[in-house]
Amino acid sequence: MRVGNVVWGACLLPLIAIAPAAAQDVGYDIVIKGGRVIDPASNRDEIADVGINGGTIAAISTTPLKGKRVLDAKGQVVAPGFIDYHAHGQDPKSQSFQLLDGVTSAFEMEIGTRPISEYYASKRGKALINFGSTANYLCARVEIMSDKHCSGGADAGNALTVAPVALTTSADVDQEGRIAALVDSEIAAGALGIGIGLEYAPGIGRREIYKAFKIAAKYDVPVFVHVRMREASRGSGMSIAVANELIADAAATGAGLQIVHVTSTALNDAPTVIEIIKGAAAHGVGVTTEAYPYEAGSTALGSEFFSDGWQARTGITYKDLQWTATGERLTQETFEKYRKEKPEGEVVVYMIPQMAIDAAMADPFVTIASDGMPMNQPNVHPRGAGSFSRVLAVYVRERKLLDLKTAIAKMTILPARRLEKVAPAMARKGRIQVGADADINVFDPATVKDNATYASPLQASSGHRYVLVGGKVMAENGKITPNLFPGVGVVRGAK
């Protein structure tokens, strides 16, 4: 099946049928027994055993396999581990919630990190799931345009509030070149692409954006962009012109483009923007998009998102903002107070039309990504804990906007293919195939459920019986395996 320029049926890894005799003789480290194995990459959908040796899938067989440890998957779906390529929660606590949501790999791609080497070093041997990041364009800009530094490895969002003037000021040609050099060096050091939060940096001009795409094209990496809402049409939503400009930059340079969380930036225009993105992809432009299944977004109150005119751009006002530290809805008075005194503080922003969410959830082209924030506030956005389970529970099981295999594809093989050209290691993820990494999610399609709510967000999803990362059982019946850190860094060019 072809959707845009994505072919689901393509199979990069061989599907090896195990002969009955061999199935009886071979013993595996782990056997996942009797589950419904769904692999959208190969269109496999059958009851089978999965044999694992070390960190690799070694066999898939309709004849029973023997293993040192047997995991009962009867009545369960055996799927690739979910891949979240837009996750700001990169700490162990956040990774625990992600694991219990079926996620085995989570990447900081929208904003990125700096310095990239520090990010990877800080997580080595300490990660529950696989990880990776783009180069943080905004941090590079802050360091050139001010005397401030927003380095800190995993603290991707620091650039949004550490030096606001550096993000609102136009760069001259010399400064553009110096910013580009910093970003270039980060990609050379292993970053998976470039993350540009354009909405948060109104000082970035069109020439500067184009230069960033040229760097991405040089290394053949994607640019992940949070588009500007300040160039909105009809007072709300993302203007089609903004999407078209970025697509033109991608087409002109050959760089890949990911327009992140299309629902929260396009709002009522989401169906049209999705149609444009799909049309460009069908004509050879390497553009993709993503969405999360919630009617609210989240960001720092001190960011440029809330600069003058935010109400007209978004169609909301103070009462539609929830302060994550206390759960209170804001007034003009508290908005101004917190924005001045605690600009780094997060708010949940209720603004996304349900019709936009429905369009994104139902479309096989639009992948799922949580945009999850660190799970360290009592009233943080629930998407960091429940995005993937919510798609399965609400949009597949309850509302039937898409079928189960399509939903799994949106969470596994499609994000894997977005990244595997950059990092060949991703060609072993997002698949249940012989030779693939044993990143596996075993869940009950009848009961899987997101439990995190806006009122009580620190609630893990349920219905995921086993979650394996690199062949290690990291979650079992809602419990995280302690003192085990199998997550590995996915680095540009790494096989």
Short mmCIF file of C-alpha atoms in Angstrom, two decimals:
data_model
loop_
_atom_site.label_atom_id
_atom_site.label_comp_id
_atom_site.label_asym_id
_atom_site.label_seq_id
_atom_site.Cartn_x
_atom_site.Cartn_y
_atom_site.Cartn_z
CA MET A 1 0.00 0.00 0.00
CA ARG A 2 1.35 3.45 -0.88
CA VAL A 3 0.42 6.58 1.07
CA GLY A 4 2.23 9.61 -0.32
CA ASN A 5 5.81 8.43 -0.67
CA VAL A 6 5.54 5.84 2.11
CA VAL A 7 5.20 2.17 1.18
CA TRP A 8 3.93 0.04 4.05
CA GLY A 9 4.40 -3.26 2.31
CA ALA A 10 8.16 -2.79 1.87
CA CYS A 11 10.20 -5.14 4.04
CA LEU A 12 13.83 -4.39 4.76
CA LEU A 13 14.37 -7.48 6.90
CA PRO A 14 13.80 -11.09 5.76
CA LEU A 15 10.77 -12.95 7.05
CA ILE A 16 12.13 -16.42 7.82
CA ALA A 17 9.64 -19.23 8.33
CA ILE A 18 10.81 -21.69 10.95
CA ALA A 19 10.54 -25.31 9.85
CA PRO A 20 8.50 -27.50 12.26
CA ALA A 21 11.50 -29.64 13.21
CA ALA A 22 13.66 -26.62 13.90
CA ALA A 23 10.86 -25.10 15.94
CA GLN A 24 10.89 -28.09 18.25
CA ASP A 25 14.67 -28.23 18.62
CA VAL A 26 15.67 -24.59 19.08
CA GLY A 27 15.52 -22.97 22.50
CA TYR A 28 15.31 -19.19 22.79
CA ASP A 29 16.09 -16.79 25.61
CA ILE A 30 12.49 -15.58 25.56
CA VAL A 31 9.43 -16.84 23.72
CA ILE A 32 6.33 -14.65 23.42
CA LYS A 33 3.72 -17.36 23.03
CA GLY A 34 0.43 -17.47 21.19
CA GLY A 35 -0.20 -13.79 20.57
CA ARG A 36 -1.66 -12.06 17.54
CA VAL A 37 1.49 -10.83 15.82
CA ILE A 38 0.82 -7.63 13.88
CA ASP A 39 3.65 -6.21 11.77
CA PRO A 40 2.38 -3.46 9.45
CA ALA A 41 5.73 -3.36 7.64
CA SER A 42 5.15 -6.84 6.18
CA ASN A 43 1.35 -7.04 6.59
CA ARG A 44 1.80 -10.02 8.93
CA ASP A 45 -1.28 -10.56 11.09
CA GLU A 46 -1.49 -14.06 12.57
CA ILE A 47 -1.30 -16.06 15.77
CA ALA A 48 2.32 -17.03 16.26
CA ASP A 49 5.19 -17.46 18.71
CA VAL A 50 8.06 -14.98 18.69
CA GLY A 51 11.51 -16.25 19.71
CA ILE A 52 14.09 -13.81 21.04
CA ASN A 53 17.81 -14.29 21.54
CA GLY A 54 19.72 -11.50 23.18
CA GLY A 55 18.31 -8.25 21.88
CA THR A 56 17.09 -9.62 18.55
CA ILE A 57 13.99 -11.33 17.19
CA ALA A 58 15.31 -14.73 16.09
CA ALA A 59 12.14 -16.55 14.99
CA ILE A 60 8.46 -16.07 14.24
CA SER A 61 6.57 -19.34 13.95
CA THR A 62 3.05 -20.71 13.86
CA THR A 63 4.61 -23.90 15.27
CA PRO A 64 5.26 -23.69 19.05
CA LEU A 65 8.70 -22.48 20.11
CA LYS A 66 10.59 -23.35 23.28
CA GLY A 67 12.24 -20.75 25.45
CA LYS A 68 14.09 -20.32 28.71
CA ARG A 69 11.39 -17.84 29.64
CA VAL A 70 7.90 -17.96 28.16
CA LEU A 71 5.62 -14.91 28.11
CA ASP A 72 1.96 -15.82 27.68
CA ALA A 73 0.45 -13.59 24.98
CA LYS A 74 -2.80 -15.45 24.38
CA GLY A 75 -5.51 -12.91 23.58
CA GLN A 76 -2.90 -10.17 23.26
CA VAL A 77 -1.52 -8.24 20.30
CA VAL A 78 2.23 -8.58 19.79
CA ALA A 79 3.32 -5.36 18.07
CA PRO A 80 6.53 -3.45 17.54
CA GLY A 81 7.38 -1.12 20.40
CA PHE A 82 5.93 2.32 19.76
CA ILE A 83 8.27 5.07 18.52
CA ASP A 84 7.65 8.59 19.81
CA TYR A 85 9.82 11.03 17.88
CA HIS A 86 8.51 14.10 19.62
CA ALA A 87 9.00 13.67 23.37
CA HIS A 88 10.36 16.37 25.66
CA GLY A 89 10.22 14.10 28.71
CA GLN A 90 13.65 12.48 28.49
CA ASP A 91 14.21 11.71 32.18
CA PRO A 92 13.73 8.29 33.86
CA LYS A 93 10.40 9.23 35.46
CA SER A 94 8.99 10.32 32.12
CA GLN A 95 10.42 7.21 30.46
CA SER A 96 8.56 5.06 33.02
CA PHE A 97 5.26 6.55 31.91
CA GLN A 98 6.27 6.12 28.27
CA LEU A 99 7.11 2.45 28.80
CA LEU A 100 3.70 1.81 30.31
CA ASP A 101 2.20 3.48 27.24
CA GLY A 102 3.97 0.95 25.00
CA VAL A 103 6.80 3.26 23.93
CA THR A 104 10.26 1.72 23.49
CA SER A 105 12.01 4.64 21.72
CA ALA A 106 11.45 8.36 22.36
CA PHE A 107 13.26 11.21 20.62
CA GLU A 108 13.61 14.94 21.28
CA MET A 109 13.17 16.15 17.71
CA GLU A 110 11.04 19.33 17.78
CA ILE A 111 13.40 21.58 19.75
CA GLY A 112 16.49 19.39 20.06
CA THR A 113 19.33 19.55 22.56
CA ARG A 114 22.72 21.23 22.86
CA PRO A 115 25.46 20.17 23.07
CA ILE A 116 24.46 16.90 21.46
CA SER A 117 27.45 15.01 22.83
CA GLU A 118 26.47 15.94 26.39
CA TYR A 119 22.90 14.80 25.79
CA TYR A 120 23.96 11.32 24.68
CA ALA A 121 26.63 11.01 27.37
CA SER A 122 24.17 11.98 30.12
CA LYS A 123 21.83 9.12 29.21
CA ARG A 124 24.30 6.37 28.46
CA GLY A 125 23.60 3.45 30.82
CA LYS A 126 20.74 5.37 32.48
CA ALA A 127 17.90 5.09 29.96
CA LEU A 128 14.90 2.79 30.25
CA ILE A 129 14.10 3.21 26.55
CA ASN A 130 15.99 4.19 23.40
CA PHE A 131 16.66 7.88 22.83
CA GLY A 132 18.01 10.46 20.39
CA SER A 133 17.81 14.14 19.46
CA THR A 134 18.09 16.77 16.80
CA ALA A 135 20.43 19.76 17.01
CA ASN A 136 18.80 22.61 18.93
CA TYR A 137 18.68 25.52 16.48
CA LEU A 138 17.23 27.96 19.02
CA CYS A 139 20.05 27.27 21.48
CA ALA A 140 22.61 27.90 18.76
CA ARG A 141 20.88 31.17 17.97
CA VAL A 142 20.82 32.23 21.63
CA GLU A 143 24.55 31.63 21.92
CA ILE A 144 25.33 33.74 18.86
CA MET A 145 22.77 36.51 19.45
CA SER A 146 23.38 37.02 23.20
CA ASP A 147 25.86 36.45 25.98
CA LYS A 148 23.65 33.69 27.37
CA HIS A 149 24.01 29.93 27.02
CA CYS A 150 21.20 27.43 27.08
CA SER A 151 23.38 24.35 26.99
CA GLY A 152 22.34 21.57 29.27
CA GLY A 153 21.99 18.44 27.25
CA ALA A 154 18.50 17.15 27.94
CA ASP A 155 16.98 20.51 28.89
CA ALA A 156 15.69 21.15 25.38
CA GLY A 157 13.25 23.88 26.32
CA ASN A 158 15.75 26.13 28.06
CA ALA A 159 16.20 28.22 24.91
CA LEU A 160 12.59 29.39 25.08
CA THR A 161 13.07 31.59 28.15
CA VAL A 162 16.81 31.99 28.83
CA ALA A 163 17.27 34.91 26.39
CA PRO A 164 14.00 35.98 24.73
CA VAL A 165 15.62 38.97 23.00
CA ALA A 166 17.95 36.60 21.15
CA LEU A 167 14.91 34.89 19.66
CA THR A 168 13.08 38.08 18.67
CA THR A 169 16.03 39.91 17.11
CA SER A 170 16.85 39.60 13.42
CA ALA A 171 20.26 38.15 12.55
CA ASP A 172 22.59 39.72 10.01
CA VAL A 173 24.40 37.67 7.39
CA ASP A 174 27.47 37.15 9.57
CA GLN A 175 25.37 35.99 12.52
CA GLU A 176 23.39 33.65 10.30
CA GLY A 177 26.66 32.08 9.19
CA ARG A 178 27.88 31.61 12.76
CA ILE A 179 24.55 30.06 13.83
CA ALA A 180 24.74 27.73 10.85
CA ALA A 181 28.28 26.69 11.80
CA LEU A 182 27.18 25.71 15.32
CA VAL A 183 24.27 23.68 13.99
CA ASP A 184 26.51 22.06 11.39
CA SER A 185 28.94 20.95 14.09
CA GLU A 186 26.12 19.37 16.12
CA ILE A 187 24.93 17.30 13.17
CA ALA A 188 28.51 16.24 12.49
CA ALA A 189 28.64 15.11 16.14
CA GLY A 190 25.64 12.80 15.71
CA ALA A 191 22.42 14.84 15.89
CA LEU A 192 19.53 13.26 13.99
CA GLY A 193 18.52 16.47 12.25
CA ILE A 194 17.64 20.07 13.10
CA GLY A 195 14.88 21.09 15.51
CA ILE A 196 13.49 24.59 14.95
CA GLY A 197 10.70 26.00 17.10
CA LEU A 198 9.85 28.83 14.71
CA GLU A 199 6.81 29.86 16.72
CA TYR A 200 9.12 30.70 19.61
CA ALA A 201 11.65 32.70 17.55
CA PRO A 202 9.97 35.46 15.52
CA GLY A 203 13.40 36.97 14.82
CA ILE A 204 14.28 34.11 12.47
CA GLY A 205 13.87 35.39 8.92
CA ARG A 206 13.04 33.46 5.78
CA ARG A 207 16.59 33.56 4.48
CA GLU A 208 17.83 32.15 7.77
CA ILE A 209 15.29 29.32 7.63
CA TYR A 210 16.35 28.45 4.10
CA LYS A 211 19.99 28.29 5.21
CA ALA A 212 19.03 25.82 7.93
CA PHE A 213 17.42 23.60 5.31
CA LYS A 214 20.61 23.77 3.25
CA ILE A 215 22.58 22.44 6.23
CA ALA A 216 20.08 19.63 6.66
CA ALA A 217 20.37 18.77 2.97
CA LYS A 218 24.16 18.67 3.25
CA TYR A 219 23.89 15.84 5.80
CA ASP A 220 20.66 14.38 4.40
CA VAL A 221 18.82 14.82 7.71
CA PRO A 222 15.28 16.10 8.38
CA VAL A 223 14.22 19.46 9.80
CA PHE A 224 11.54 19.21 12.50
CA VAL A 225 9.60 22.48 12.62
CA HIS A 226 7.04 23.96 14.96
CA VAL A 227 5.54 26.40 12.47
CA ARG A 228 4.58 29.97 13.23
CA MET A 229 1.03 30.73 14.20
CA ARG A 230 1.71 34.45 14.24
CA GLU A 231 1.38 34.43 10.45
CA ALA A 232 -2.18 33.23 10.79
CA SER A 233 -5.09 33.63 8.43
CA ARG A 234 -8.57 34.72 9.57
CA GLY A 235 -7.32 35.27 13.12
CA SER A 236 -6.83 31.60 14.00
CA GLY A 237 -4.95 28.58 12.77
CA MET A 238 -1.81 28.29 10.69
CA SER A 239 -1.93 30.02 7.35
CA ILE A 240 -1.47 27.74 4.38
CA ALA A 241 1.29 30.07 3.24
CA VAL A 242 3.42 29.10 6.25
CA ALA A 243 3.22 25.40 5.41
CA ASN A 244 3.84 26.13 1.75
CA GLU A 245 7.00 28.12 2.51
CA LEU A 246 8.53 25.26 4.49
CA ILE A 247 7.56 22.71 1.87
CA ALA A 248 9.18 24.94 -0.76
CA ASP A 249 12.41 25.05 1.29
CA ALA A 250 12.38 21.25 1.51
CA ALA A 251 11.72 20.90 -2.21
CA ALA A 252 14.41 23.42 -3.14
CA THR A 253 17.13 21.88 -0.96
CA GLY A 254 16.15 18.21 -0.88
CA ALA A 255 16.07 18.20 2.92
CA GLY A 256 13.41 16.22 4.75
CA LEU A 257 10.73 18.16 6.64
CA GLN A 258 8.51 17.21 9.56
CA ILE A 259 5.75 19.68 10.40
CA VAL A 260 5.15 18.83 14.03
CA HIS A 261 1.77 18.52 15.81
CA VAL A 262 -0.26 19.68 12.83
CA THR A 263 -3.46 19.83 14.87
CA SER A 264 -2.24 22.34 17.43
CA THR A 265 -0.72 24.67 14.85
CA ALA A 266 -3.18 24.35 11.97
CA LEU A 267 -6.29 24.18 14.19
CA ASN A 268 -9.34 24.50 11.92
CA ASP A 269 -7.09 24.43 8.87
CA ALA A 270 -5.64 21.03 9.83
CA PRO A 271 -7.50 19.00 7.17
CA THR A 272 -6.33 21.36 4.42
CA VAL A 273 -2.74 21.44 5.67
CA ILE A 274 -2.67 17.64 5.91
CA GLU A 275 -3.94 17.47 2.32
CA ILE A 276 -1.18 19.83 1.15
CA ILE A 277 1.50 17.85 2.99
CA LYS A 278 0.26 14.57 1.51
CA GLY A 279 0.15 16.10 -1.96
CA ALA A 280 3.71 17.37 -1.68
CA ALA A 281 4.87 13.95 -0.45
CA ALA A 282 3.13 12.23 -3.33
CA HIS A 283 5.11 14.44 -5.71
CA GLY A 284 8.46 13.58 -4.18
CA VAL A 285 8.97 16.13 -1.39
CA GLY A 286 10.21 14.48 1.81
CA VAL A 287 7.58 16.02 4.07
CA THR A 288 5.65 14.30 6.86
CA THR A 289 3.58 15.33 9.85
CA GLU A 290 2.32 14.08 13.22
CA ALA A 291 -0.31 14.71 15.89
CA TYR A 292 -1.29 13.78 19.44
CA PRO A 293 -4.86 12.80 20.41
CA TYR A 294 -5.73 15.66 22.77
CA GLU A 295 -7.64 18.92 22.54
CA ALA A 296 -5.00 20.85 24.48
CA GLY A 297 -1.35 21.69 23.93
CA SER A 298 1.28 22.80 26.43
CA THR A 299 4.17 25.25 26.50
CA ALA A 300 6.13 27.68 28.68
CA LEU A 301 4.12 30.72 29.74
CA GLY A 302 7.12 33.00 29.12
CA SER A 303 7.61 31.83 25.55
CA GLU A 304 6.91 33.84 22.42
CA PHE A 305 3.76 31.78 21.90
CA PHE A 306 2.13 34.25 24.31
CA SER A 307 3.48 37.44 22.78
CA ASP A 308 1.05 40.21 21.93
CA GLY A 309 -1.82 38.98 19.79
CA TRP A 310 -1.86 35.39 21.11
CA GLN A 311 -5.59 35.49 21.77
CA ALA A 312 -6.44 36.52 18.21
CA ARG A 313 -4.04 33.96 16.75
CA THR A 314 -5.39 31.04 18.76
CA GLY A 315 -9.02 32.01 19.34
CA ILE A 316 -8.73 31.44 23.11
CA THR A 317 -8.22 33.55 26.21
CA TYR A 318 -6.93 33.39 29.81
CA LYS A 319 -9.54 30.92 31.08
CA ASP A 320 -8.31 28.40 28.50
CA LEU A 321 -4.89 28.22 30.18
CA GLN A 322 -4.18 25.85 33.08
CA TRP A 323 -1.12 26.51 35.27
CA THR A 324 0.53 23.09 35.70
CA ALA A 325 2.03 23.85 39.10
CA THR A 326 -1.40 24.23 40.75
CA GLY A 327 -4.03 23.20 38.19
CA GLU A 328 -5.69 26.63 38.35
CA ARG A 329 -7.20 28.29 35.30
CA LEU A 330 -5.61 31.67 34.69
CA THR A 331 -7.04 35.17 34.74
CA GLN A 332 -5.50 38.25 33.19
CA GLU A 333 -3.97 39.05 36.59
CA THR A 334 -2.41 35.62 37.19
CA PHE A 335 -1.33 35.36 33.54
CA GLU A 336 0.65 38.59 33.79
CA LYS A 337 2.03 37.68 37.23
CA TYR A 338 3.28 34.20 36.30
CA ARG A 339 4.55 35.28 32.89
CA LYS A 340 6.72 37.91 34.59
CA GLU A 341 7.80 35.97 37.69
CA LYS A 342 7.93 32.37 36.42
CA PRO A 343 8.37 32.49 32.64
CA GLU A 344 9.70 28.93 32.57
CA GLY A 345 6.45 27.63 34.09
CA GLU A 346 4.23 25.45 31.91
CA VAL A 347 0.59 25.89 30.99
CA VAL A 348 -1.86 23.50 29.39
CA VAL A 349 -3.50 25.32 26.48
CA TYR A 350 -7.05 24.27 25.53
CA MET A 351 -7.39 25.26 21.88
CA ILE A 352 -7.47 22.29 19.44
CA PRO A 353 -10.76 21.61 17.61
CA GLN A 354 -11.99 18.00 17.76
CA MET A 355 -12.46 17.98 13.98
CA ALA A 356 -8.73 18.63 13.57
CA ILE A 357 -7.87 15.74 15.90
CA ASP A 358 -10.28 13.43 14.08
CA ALA A 359 -8.75 14.29 10.71
CA ALA A 360 -5.24 13.54 11.96
CA MET A 361 -6.15 10.35 13.81
CA ALA A 362 -8.06 8.87 10.87
CA ASP A 363 -5.46 9.62 8.19
CA PRO A 364 -2.96 6.75 7.63
CA PHE A 365 -0.30 9.28 6.60
CA VAL A 366 -0.24 11.23 9.89
CA THR A 367 1.94 9.60 12.53
CA ILE A 368 1.38 9.67 16.30
CA ALA A 369 3.77 11.62 18.52
CA SER A 370 3.08 12.73 22.07
CA ASP A 371 4.90 16.07 22.41
CA GLY A 372 4.99 14.91 26.03
CA MET A 373 6.48 17.26 28.61
CA PRO A 374 8.61 16.03 31.53
CA MET A 375 6.29 14.34 34.01
CA ASN A 376 7.47 16.42 36.95
CA GLN A 377 4.50 18.67 37.70
CA PRO A 378 1.29 17.59 39.44
CA ASN A 379 -0.87 19.05 36.65
CA VAL A 380 1.36 18.50 33.63
CA HIS A 381 -0.29 17.66 30.29
CA PRO A 382 -1.43 13.99 30.29
CA ARG A 383 -0.09 13.33 26.77
CA GLY A 384 3.29 12.29 28.18
CA ALA A 385 1.60 9.32 29.85
CA GLY A 386 -1.30 8.37 27.61
CA SER A 387 -0.99 9.40 23.96
CA PHE A 388 -0.52 5.99 22.37
CA SER A 389 -3.00 4.13 24.56
CA ARG A 390 -5.55 6.88 23.96
CA VAL A 391 -5.32 6.36 20.21
CA LEU A 392 -5.94 2.62 20.68
CA ALA A 393 -8.74 3.04 23.23
CA VAL A 394 -10.65 6.03 21.89
CA TYR A 395 -9.96 6.27 18.18
CA VAL A 396 -9.63 2.56 17.34
CA ARG A 397 -11.81 0.68 19.84
CA GLU A 398 -14.50 3.21 20.79
CA ARG A 399 -14.91 5.54 17.82
CA LYS A 400 -13.55 3.23 15.12
CA LEU A 401 -11.98 6.08 13.13
CA LEU A 402 -9.18 3.74 12.07
CA ASP A 403 -8.39 0.05 12.25
CA LEU A 404 -5.89 -1.52 14.63
CA LYS A 405 -3.20 -2.30 12.05
CA THR A 406 -3.29 1.25 10.67
CA ALA A 407 -2.97 2.68 14.17
CA ILE A 408 0.02 0.46 14.91
CA ALA A 409 1.63 1.51 11.63
CA LYS A 410 1.24 5.19 12.60
CA MET A 411 3.10 4.44 15.85
CA THR A 412 5.83 2.11 14.56
CA ILE A 413 6.92 1.61 10.97
CA LEU A 414 6.09 5.12 9.76
CA PRO A 415 8.21 6.93 12.38
CA ALA A 416 10.94 4.30 11.94
CA ARG A 417 11.06 5.00 8.22
CA ARG A 418 11.19 8.74 8.84
CA LEU A 419 14.47 8.23 10.75
CA GLU A 420 16.13 5.13 9.24
CA LYS A 421 17.76 7.02 6.37
CA VAL A 422 19.48 9.21 8.97
CA ALA A 423 20.22 6.42 11.44
CA PRO A 424 20.36 2.97 9.80
CA ALA A 425 19.84 1.45 13.26
CA MET A 426 16.17 2.48 12.91
CA ALA A 427 15.78 -0.07 10.08
CA ARG A 428 15.73 -2.69 12.84
CA LYS A 429 12.99 -0.94 14.81
CA GLY A 430 9.27 -0.55 14.29
CA ARG A 431 9.02 -4.14 13.03
CA ILE A 432 8.22 -7.64 14.21
CA GLN A 433 10.57 -9.45 11.84
CA VAL A 434 13.45 -11.87 12.10
CA GLY A 435 16.60 -9.81 12.59
CA ALA A 436 14.77 -6.80 14.02
CA ASP A 437 15.54 -5.43 17.47
CA ALA A 438 13.40 -7.01 20.16
CA ASP A 439 11.61 -3.78 21.04
CA ILE A 440 8.14 -5.23 21.49
CA ASN A 441 4.81 -4.21 22.99
CA VAL A 442 2.33 -6.93 24.04
CA PHE A 443 -1.07 -5.39 24.80
CA ASP A 444 -4.72 -6.28 25.15
CA PRO A 445 -6.71 -4.47 22.42
CA ALA A 446 -9.93 -4.95 24.42
CA THR A 447 -8.70 -3.22 27.58
CA VAL A 448 -5.73 -0.98 26.68
CA LYS A 449 -6.54 2.45 28.04
CA ASP A 450 -5.09 5.84 28.85
CA ASN A 451 -5.73 6.72 32.48
CA ALA A 452 -3.99 10.10 32.62
CA THR A 453 -6.38 13.06 32.69
CA TYR A 454 -5.94 16.81 32.88
CA ALA A 455 -7.09 16.69 36.49
CA SER A 456 -4.90 13.70 37.37
CA PRO A 457 -2.17 13.34 34.72
CA LEU A 458 0.36 11.22 36.62
CA GLN A 459 -1.56 8.01 35.92
CA ALA A 460 0.06 5.31 33.82
CA SER A 461 -1.77 3.67 30.95
CA SER A 462 -3.05 0.13 31.41
CA GLY A 463 -3.51 -2.91 29.21
CA HIS A 464 0.12 -3.38 28.18
CA ARG A 465 1.03 -6.85 29.48
CA TYR A 466 4.71 -6.83 28.47
CA VAL A 467 6.99 -4.18 27.03
CA LEU A 468 10.47 -5.28 25.91
CA VAL A 469 13.40 -3.04 25.08
CA GLY A 470 16.37 -4.70 23.42
CA GLY A 471 15.09 -8.12 24.47
CA LYS A 472 14.74 -7.08 28.14
CA VAL A 473 11.31 -7.24 29.77
CA MET A 474 11.07 -3.67 31.04
CA ALA A 475 7.38 -3.62 31.96
CA GLU A 476 5.15 -6.48 33.06
CA ASN A 477 1.50 -6.05 33.96
CA GLY A 478 1.93 -2.39 34.78
CA LYS A 479 5.15 -2.75 36.77
CA ILE A 480 8.55 -1.39 35.68
CA THR A 481 11.55 -3.68 36.04
CA PRO A 482 13.89 -1.92 38.51
CA ASN A 483 17.59 -1.24 38.00
CA LEU A 484 17.62 -2.16 34.33
CA PHE A 485 18.62 0.36 31.67
CA PRO A 486 18.67 -1.19 28.19
CA GLY A 487 17.95 2.03 26.29
CA VAL A 488 20.57 2.99 23.71
CA GLY A 489 21.25 6.24 21.94
CA VAL A 490 20.30 6.40 18.27
CA VAL A 491 22.95 8.52 16.57
CA ARG A 492 23.16 9.84 13.02
CA GLY A 493 24.86 7.27 10.80
CA ALA A 494 24.92 4.58 13.48
CA LYS A 495 24.13 1.06 12.34
#
